[in-house]
Coordinates of N, CA and C in Angstrom, one line a residue:
M1 N 0.8 -0.9 0.1 CA 0.1 -0.2 -0.1 C 0.6 1.1 -0.2
Q2 N 0.6 2.1 -1.0 CA 1.8 3.6 -1.0 C 0.8 4.6 -0.2
I3 N 1.9 4.8 0.4 CA 1.5 6.3 1.3 C 2.4 7.2 1.4
T4 N 2.6 8.2 1.6 CA 3.8 9.3 2.0 C 3.3 10.2 3.2
L5 N 4.0 10.3 3.9 CA 4.4 11.1 5.2 C 5.1 12.5 4.4
V6 N 4.6 13.5 4.9 CA 4.8 14.9 4.9 C 4.6 15.7 5.9
K7 N 5.8 16.0 6.6 CA 5.9 17.3 7.3 C 4.6 18.4 7.1
Y8 N 4.1 18.4 8.1 CA 2.5 19.6 8.4 C 3.4 21.1 8.0
V9 N 2.9 21.9 7.4 CA 3.1 23.1 7.1 C 1.7 23.6 7.4
A10 N 2.0 25.3 7.2 CA 1.0 26.0 7.9 C -0.4 26.0 7.2
A11 N 0.4 25.5 5.4 CA -1.3 25.9 4.6 C -1.9 24.6 4.7
D12 N -1.4 23.5 5.9 CA -2.0 22.2 5.9 C -3.1 22.5 7.5
F13 N -3.3 23.3 7.5 CA -4.4 23.6 8.9 C -5.3 22.8 8.7
D14 N -6.4 23.5 7.4 CA -7.7 22.8 7.3 C -7.8 21.3 7.2
Y15 N -6.4 20.4 6.4 CA -6.5 19.2 6.8 C -6.7 18.6 8.5
F16 N -5.8 19.4 8.9 CA -5.6 18.7 10.2 C -7.0 19.4 11.2
K17 N -7.6 20.5 11.0 CA -8.9 20.8 11.5 C -10.2 19.9 11.2
R18 N -10.2 19.5 10.5 CA -11.1 18.7 9.6 C -10.6 17.0 10.3
L19 N -9.6 16.7 10.6 CA -9.5 15.5 11.1 C -9.9 15.5 12.5
V20 N -9.0 16.5 13.1 CA -9.6 16.6 14.9 C -11.0 17.1 15.1
S21 N -11.6 17.3 14.1 CA -13.3 18.2 14.4 C -14.1 17.2 14.4
D22 N -13.9 15.7 14.2 CA -14.9 14.9 13.8 C -14.8 13.5 15.3
L23 N -15.7 14.0 15.7 CA -16.2 12.9 17.1 C -15.6 11.7 17.1
E24 N -16.6 10.9 15.8 CA -16.1 9.6 15.8 C -14.3 9.2 15.7
T25 N -14.0 10.3 15.1 CA -12.3 9.8 14.7 C -11.7 9.8 15.7
M26 N -11.9 11.0 16.9 CA -11.3 11.3 17.8 C -11.5 10.8 19.5
R27 N -12.7 10.0 18.6 CA -13.2 8.7 20.3 C -12.3 8.5 21.0
Y28 N -10.8 7.9 20.7 CA -10.0 7.1 21.1 C -8.9 7.5 21.2
I29 N -8.9 9.2 20.7 CA -7.3 9.9 21.1 C -7.8 10.9 22.1
T30 N -9.0 12.0 22.4 CA -8.9 12.7 23.1 C -10.2 12.3 23.9
G31 N -11.7 11.8 23.2 CA -12.6 11.3 23.7 C -13.5 12.5 23.4
I32 N -13.3 13.9 22.5 CA -14.0 14.4 21.9 C -13.9 15.4 21.1
E33 N -14.5 15.7 19.9 CA -13.5 16.5 18.8 C -13.1 18.4 19.3
W34 N -12.2 18.4 18.8 CA -11.1 19.8 19.2 C -12.2 20.9 18.0
E35 N -12.6 21.8 19.1 CA -13.1 23.4 18.2 C -11.8 23.9 17.6
E36 N -12.1 24.8 17.1 CA -10.9 25.2 15.8 C -9.9 25.5 16.8
I37 N -9.8 26.5 17.6 CA -8.8 27.1 18.6 C -8.1 26.4 19.2
E38 N -8.7 25.1 19.6 CA -8.1 23.9 20.0 C -7.3 23.4 19.1
A39 N -7.6 23.3 17.4 CA -7.0 22.3 16.9 C -5.5 23.7 16.8
R40 N -6.2 24.7 16.4 CA -5.3 26.0 15.9 C -4.1 25.7 17.2
L41 N -4.2 25.8 18.4 CA -3.2 25.7 19.3 C -2.0 24.3 19.0
Q42 N -2.9 23.0 19.1 CA -1.9 22.0 18.2 C -1.4 22.0 17.4
F43 N -1.9 22.9 16.5 CA -1.5 22.8 15.1 C 0.1 23.8 15.3
D44 N -0.4 24.6 15.8 CA 1.3 25.9 15.7 C 1.7 24.9 16.5
A45 N 1.7 24.2 17.4 CA 2.9 23.4 18.4 C 3.7 22.5 17.5
M46 N 2.6 21.5 16.5 CA 3.3 21.1 15.9 C 4.1 21.7 15.0
L47 N 3.5 22.5 14.3 CA 4.7 23.5 13.4 C 5.9 23.5 14.1
E48 N 5.8 24.3 15.6 CA 7.2 24.6 15.8 C 8.0 23.2 16.2
I49 N 7.5 22.1 16.6 CA 8.3 21.0 16.7 C 9.1 20.6 15.3
N50 N 8.3 20.6 14.3 CA 8.7 20.2 12.9 C 9.6 20.9 12.4
A51 N 9.6 22.7 12.7 CA 11.1 23.4 12.4 C 12.0 23.2 13.0
V52 N 12.3 22.4 14.3 CA 13.5 22.4 15.0 C 14.0 21.3 15.1
E53 N 13.1 19.9 14.5 CA 13.8 18.5 14.5 C 13.6 17.7 12.9
E54 N 14.7 17.5 13.0 CA 14.5 17.0 11.5 C 14.3 16.0 11.0
S55 N 14.3 14.6 11.9 CA 13.8 13.6 11.6 C 12.4 13.0 12.3
L56 N 12.0 14.2 13.6 CA 10.9 13.6 14.2 C 9.9 14.6 13.8
G57 N 8.6 14.6 14.3 CA 8.0 15.5 13.9 C 6.5 15.1 13.7
F58 N 5.5 15.7 12.9 CA 4.1 15.3 12.9 C 3.8 15.6 11.5
F59 N 3.2 14.7 10.8 CA 3.1 14.3 9.4 C 1.9 14.3 8.8
K60 N 1.6 15.0 7.6 CA 0.1 14.4 7.5 C 0.6 13.2 6.4
V61 N -0.7 12.3 6.0 CA -0.1 11.0 5.4 C -1.4 11.0 4.0
V62 N -0.8 11.2 3.3 CA -1.4 11.0 1.9 C -1.4 9.6 0.9
N63 N -2.4 8.7 0.4 CA -2.5 8.0 -0.1 C -1.9 7.8 -1.7
Q64 N -2.1 6.8 -2.5 CA -1.2 6.8 -3.8 C -2.4 7.8 -4.6
K65 N -3.3 8.4 -4.4 CA -4.2 9.2 -5.2 C -4.0 11.0 -4.4
N66 N -3.1 11.1 -3.7 CA -2.7 12.3 -2.8 C -3.9 12.7 -2.2
E67 N -4.6 11.8 -1.7 CA -6.2 12.3 -1.1 C -5.1 12.2 0.5
F68 N -5.8 13.5 1.5 CA -5.1 13.5 2.7 C -5.6 11.9 3.5
I69 N -5.2 11.2 4.3 CA -5.9 10.2 4.8 C -5.9 10.3 6.5
G70 N -4.8 10.8 7.1 CA -4.7 11.3 8.3 C -3.3 11.7 8.8
N71 N -2.8 11.4 9.9 CA -2.3 12.4 10.9 C -1.3 11.2 11.3
C72 N -0.1 11.6 11.4 CA 1.1 10.4 12.1 C 2.1 11.2 13.0
S73 N 2.8 10.5 13.6 CA 3.6 11.7 14.3 C 4.9 10.5 14.8
L74 N 6.3 11.1 15.1 CA 7.5 10.4 15.6 C 8.0 11.6 16.4
E75 N 8.5 11.0 17.7 CA 8.4 12.1 18.5 C 9.2 11.1 19.7
C76 N 10.1 12.0 20.2 CA 10.1 11.6 21.5 C 9.5 11.6 22.6
Y77 N 9.7 10.6 23.6 CA 8.4 10.0 24.6 C 8.4 11.7 25.8
K78 N 7.6 12.1 25.6 CA 7.6 13.2 26.9 C 8.5 12.9 28.3
Y79 N 8.2 11.5 28.5 CA 9.2 11.3 30.3 C 10.3 10.4 30.0
D80 N 10.9 10.6 28.6 CA 11.8 10.0 28.9 C 12.5 9.9 27.1
A81 N 13.5 11.0 27.2 CA 13.7 11.0 25.6 C 14.5 9.8 25.1
A82 N 14.6 9.0 25.7 CA 15.8 8.1 25.2 C 15.0 6.7 24.2
I83 N 13.6 7.1 24.3 CA 12.2 6.5 23.9 C 11.5 7.1 22.8
L84 N 11.3 6.7 21.9 CA 10.5 7.2 20.5 C 9.1 6.7 20.8
E85 N 8.3 7.9 20.4 CA 6.7 7.2 20.6 C 6.3 7.7 18.8
I86 N 5.2 6.9 18.9 CA 4.6 6.9 17.5 C 3.3 7.1 17.8
G87 N 2.5 7.5 16.9 CA 1.5 8.1 17.4 C 0.5 7.9 15.6
Y88 N -0.6 8.0 15.5 CA -1.3 7.5 14.1 C -2.9 7.8 14.3
V89 N -3.4 8.6 13.4 CA -4.9 8.6 13.4 C -5.1 8.6 11.7
L90 N -6.2 8.0 11.5 CA -6.7 8.0 10.3 C -8.1 8.8 9.8
K91 N -8.7 9.4 8.7 CA -10.2 10.0 8.8 C -11.0 8.4 8.6
R92 N -12.0 8.8 9.2 CA -12.7 7.4 9.1 C -13.1 6.8 7.9
E93 N -13.3 7.4 6.4 CA -13.4 6.6 5.5 C -12.2 5.9 4.8
F94 N -11.0 6.2 5.9 CA -10.0 5.1 5.5 C -9.5 4.0 6.5
W95 N -10.6 4.0 7.4 CA -10.2 3.0 8.4 C -10.4 1.3 7.6
R96 N -10.1 0.8 8.3 CA -10.2 -0.7 8.1 C -10.0 -1.5 6.4
M97 N -8.8 -0.7 5.7 CA -8.2 -0.6 4.4 C -6.8 -0.9 4.7
G98 N -6.3 -1.2 5.6 CA -4.8 -1.6 5.4 C -3.7 -0.5 6.2
Y99 N -4.5 1.2 5.8 CA -3.7 2.5 6.1 C -3.4 2.0 7.1
G100 N -3.3 1.7 8.4 CA -3.3 1.8 9.5 C -1.5 1.1 10.0
S101 N -1.7 -0.1 9.2 CA -0.5 -1.4 8.7 C 0.5 -0.2 8.2
A102 N 0.1 0.6 7.1 CA 1.1 1.0 6.3 C 1.6 2.1 7.0
I103 N 1.2 2.9 7.7 CA 1.8 4.2 8.3 C 2.1 3.6 9.6
L104 N 1.8 2.5 10.2 CA 2.7 2.1 11.5 C 4.4 1.5 10.9
Q105 N 4.4 1.0 10.0 CA 5.4 0.2 9.2 C 6.6 1.2 8.7
R106 N 5.7 2.1 8.3 CA 6.6 3.9 8.2 C 7.4 4.2 8.6
L107 N 6.4 4.4 9.8 CA 7.0 5.2 11.0 C 8.3 4.2 11.6
V108 N 8.0 3.1 12.1 CA 9.2 2.0 12.5 C 10.1 2.5 11.8
H109 N 9.7 1.9 10.6 CA 11.1 2.4 9.4 C 12.1 3.9 9.4
K110 N 11.2 4.6 9.4 CA 12.0 6.1 9.8 C 12.3 5.9 11.0
A111 N 12.0 5.6 12.4 CA 12.5 5.7 13.2 C 14.1 5.1 13.1
N112 N 13.7 3.8 12.9 CA 14.8 2.8 12.9 C 16.2 3.6 11.9
N113 N 15.6 4.1 10.7 CA 16.8 4.7 10.1 C 17.2 5.8 10.7
S114 N 16.7 6.5 11.5 CA 17.2 7.9 11.9 C 17.8 7.7 13.4
F115 N 17.4 6.7 14.3 CA 17.8 6.6 15.7 C 17.8 4.6 16.2
P116 N 18.5 4.2 14.8 CA 18.9 3.0 15.3 C 19.1 2.2 16.8
G117 N 18.1 1.0 17.0 CA 18.5 1.0 18.4 C 17.5 1.5 19.4
M118 N 16.7 2.5 19.5 CA 16.0 2.7 20.1 C 14.5 2.3 20.2
D119 N 14.2 1.9 21.7 CA 12.9 1.6 21.8 C 11.9 2.6 21.2
V120 N 10.9 1.9 20.9 CA 9.8 2.6 20.1 C 8.2 2.3 20.8
I121 N 7.7 3.2 21.4 CA 6.5 2.8 22.0 C 5.2 3.7 21.5
A122 N 3.9 3.1 21.6 CA 2.5 3.8 21.3 C 1.5 3.6 22.2
I123 N 1.0 4.4 22.6 CA -0.1 4.4 23.6 C -1.6 4.8 22.9
I124 N -2.1 4.3 23.4 CA -3.6 3.8 23.1 C -4.5 3.7 23.9
D125 N -6.0 3.7 23.4 CA -6.8 4.0 24.5 C -7.3 2.7 24.9
P126 N -7.7 2.1 25.9 CA -7.6 0.3 26.2 C -8.9 -0.1 25.5
E127 N -9.9 0.8 24.9 CA -10.9 0.2 24.2 C -10.8 0.3 23.1
N128 N -9.4 0.7 22.4 CA -9.3 1.1 21.0 C -8.6 -0.4 20.6
Q129 N -9.5 -1.1 20.2 CA -9.3 -3.1 19.7 C -8.4 -3.0 18.6
A130 N -8.7 -1.9 17.5 CA -8.4 -2.2 16.6 C -6.4 -1.7 16.2
S131 N -6.0 -0.8 17.2 CA -4.9 -0.2 17.7 C -4.3 -1.2 17.6
R132 N -5.1 -2.3 19.4 CA -3.9 -2.9 19.8 C -4.2 -3.8 19.0
K133 N -5.0 -4.2 18.2 CA -4.6 -5.7 16.9 C -3.6 -5.2 16.0
L134 N -3.5 -4.2 15.8 CA -2.7 -3.3 14.6 C -1.1 -3.6 15.2
L135 N -1.0 -2.9 16.6 CA 0.2 -2.9 17.4 C 0.8 -4.7 17.4
E136 N -0.1 -5.2 17.8 CA 0.5 -6.8 18.1 C 0.6 -7.3 16.9
K137 N -0.3 -7.4 16.3 CA 0.5 -7.6 14.5 C 1.9 -7.3 13.8
N138 N 2.4 -6.1 14.6 CA 3.4 -5.6 14.2 C 4.7 -5.4 15.3
G139 N 4.3 -6.6 16.0 CA 5.2 -7.0 17.1 C 5.5 -6.1 18.4
F140 N 4.6 -5.0 18.6 CA 4.7 -4.2 19.8 C 4.0 -5.2 20.5
V141 N 4.0 -5.1 22.3 CA 4.1 -6.1 23.2 C 3.5 -4.7 24.4
C142 N 2.5 -5.1 24.9 CA 2.2 -4.2 25.9 C 2.6 -4.4 27.3
Y143 N 3.0 -3.5 28.0 CA 3.8 -2.9 28.7 C 3.3 -2.2 30.0
F144 N 2.2 -2.0 30.1 CA 1.5 -0.7 30.8 C 0.2 -0.7 30.7
K145 N -0.7 -1.2 31.8 CA -2.3 -0.4 31.2 C -2.5 -0.4 32.7
G146 N -2.9 1.3 32.7 CA -3.0 1.7 33.9 C -3.5 3.6 33.5
V147 N -3.1 4.2 34.2 CA -3.6 6.0 34.3 C -2.2 6.7 34.3
E148 N -2.5 7.4 32.7 CA -1.4 8.2 32.7 C -1.7 9.4 32.0
D149 N -1.4 10.6 32.4 CA -2.1 12.1 32.4 C -3.3 12.1 32.6
S150 N -4.2 11.6 33.3 CA -5.0 11.5 33.8 C -6.3 10.7 33.1
K151 N -5.8 9.8 32.1 CA -6.3 8.9 31.6 C -5.9 7.6 31.4
F152 N -7.1 7.0 31.1 CA -6.5 5.2 30.7 C -6.2 5.0 29.7
A153 N -4.9 4.4 29.8 CA -4.2 4.0 28.5 C -3.2 2.8 28.9
E154 N -3.0 2.3 27.7 CA -2.4 1.0 27.4 C -0.8 1.7 27.1
K155 N 0.3 1.1 26.8 CA 1.4 1.4 26.5 C 2.2 0.2 25.8
F156 N 2.7 0.3 24.6 CA 3.1 -1.0 23.8 C 4.3 -0.6 23.1
I157 N 5.2 -1.3 23.3 CA 6.9 -1.3 22.7 C 7.2 -2.0 22.1
L158 N 8.2 -1.8 21.3 CA 8.8 -2.6 20.2 C 10.2 -2.3 21.0
K159 N 10.6 -3.5 21.3 CA 11.9 -3.4 21.8 C 13.0 -3.3 20.7
N160 N 14.4 -2.7 20.5 CA 15.2 -2.8 19.9 C 14.9 -3.6 18.5
F161 N 14.2 -2.3 17.7 CA 13.4 -2.7 16.7 C 14.5 -2.7 15.4
H162 N 15.6 -2.6 15.9 CA 16.2 -2.4 14.7 C 16.8 -3.9 13.9
T163 N 16.4 -4.8 14.1 CA 16.1 -6.2 13.5 C 14.9 -6.2 13.0
Y164 N 13.5 -5.7 12.9 CA 12.3 -5.3 12.6 C 12.3 -5.2 11.5

């Protein structure tokens, strides 16, 4: 499945806003859809990170038809800079089409090329069965179930994935 990850630029705000303003899409991310002000604040913070980080950042995901299909990220885990955290979210109309696997594999490949030997984690809502299956299918194992940042979360890790 052909996808392209492109770092967000200022002109991409409308793509991001439409994605995060959909309640069903955001159900397992924040539990609520974002208003424009919240979307703008997050987007501006993402652009700041993109400007200073060469290999890390926030990416729009486009498919082979050059359609915007979602969002993903590769960043240092906020509680341990020696660990990379990946994240992904797809527009609803692209769910269950294999794009999640393609994004995850691309992020792992990107992490491996830029930061060989570093552990990679993903944090999901415990009710998000699709993400759990996707992560497990791609070699991630659950190592934490509990509360983080005042939300229930499950953390998955792909240890020493340089052999992935």
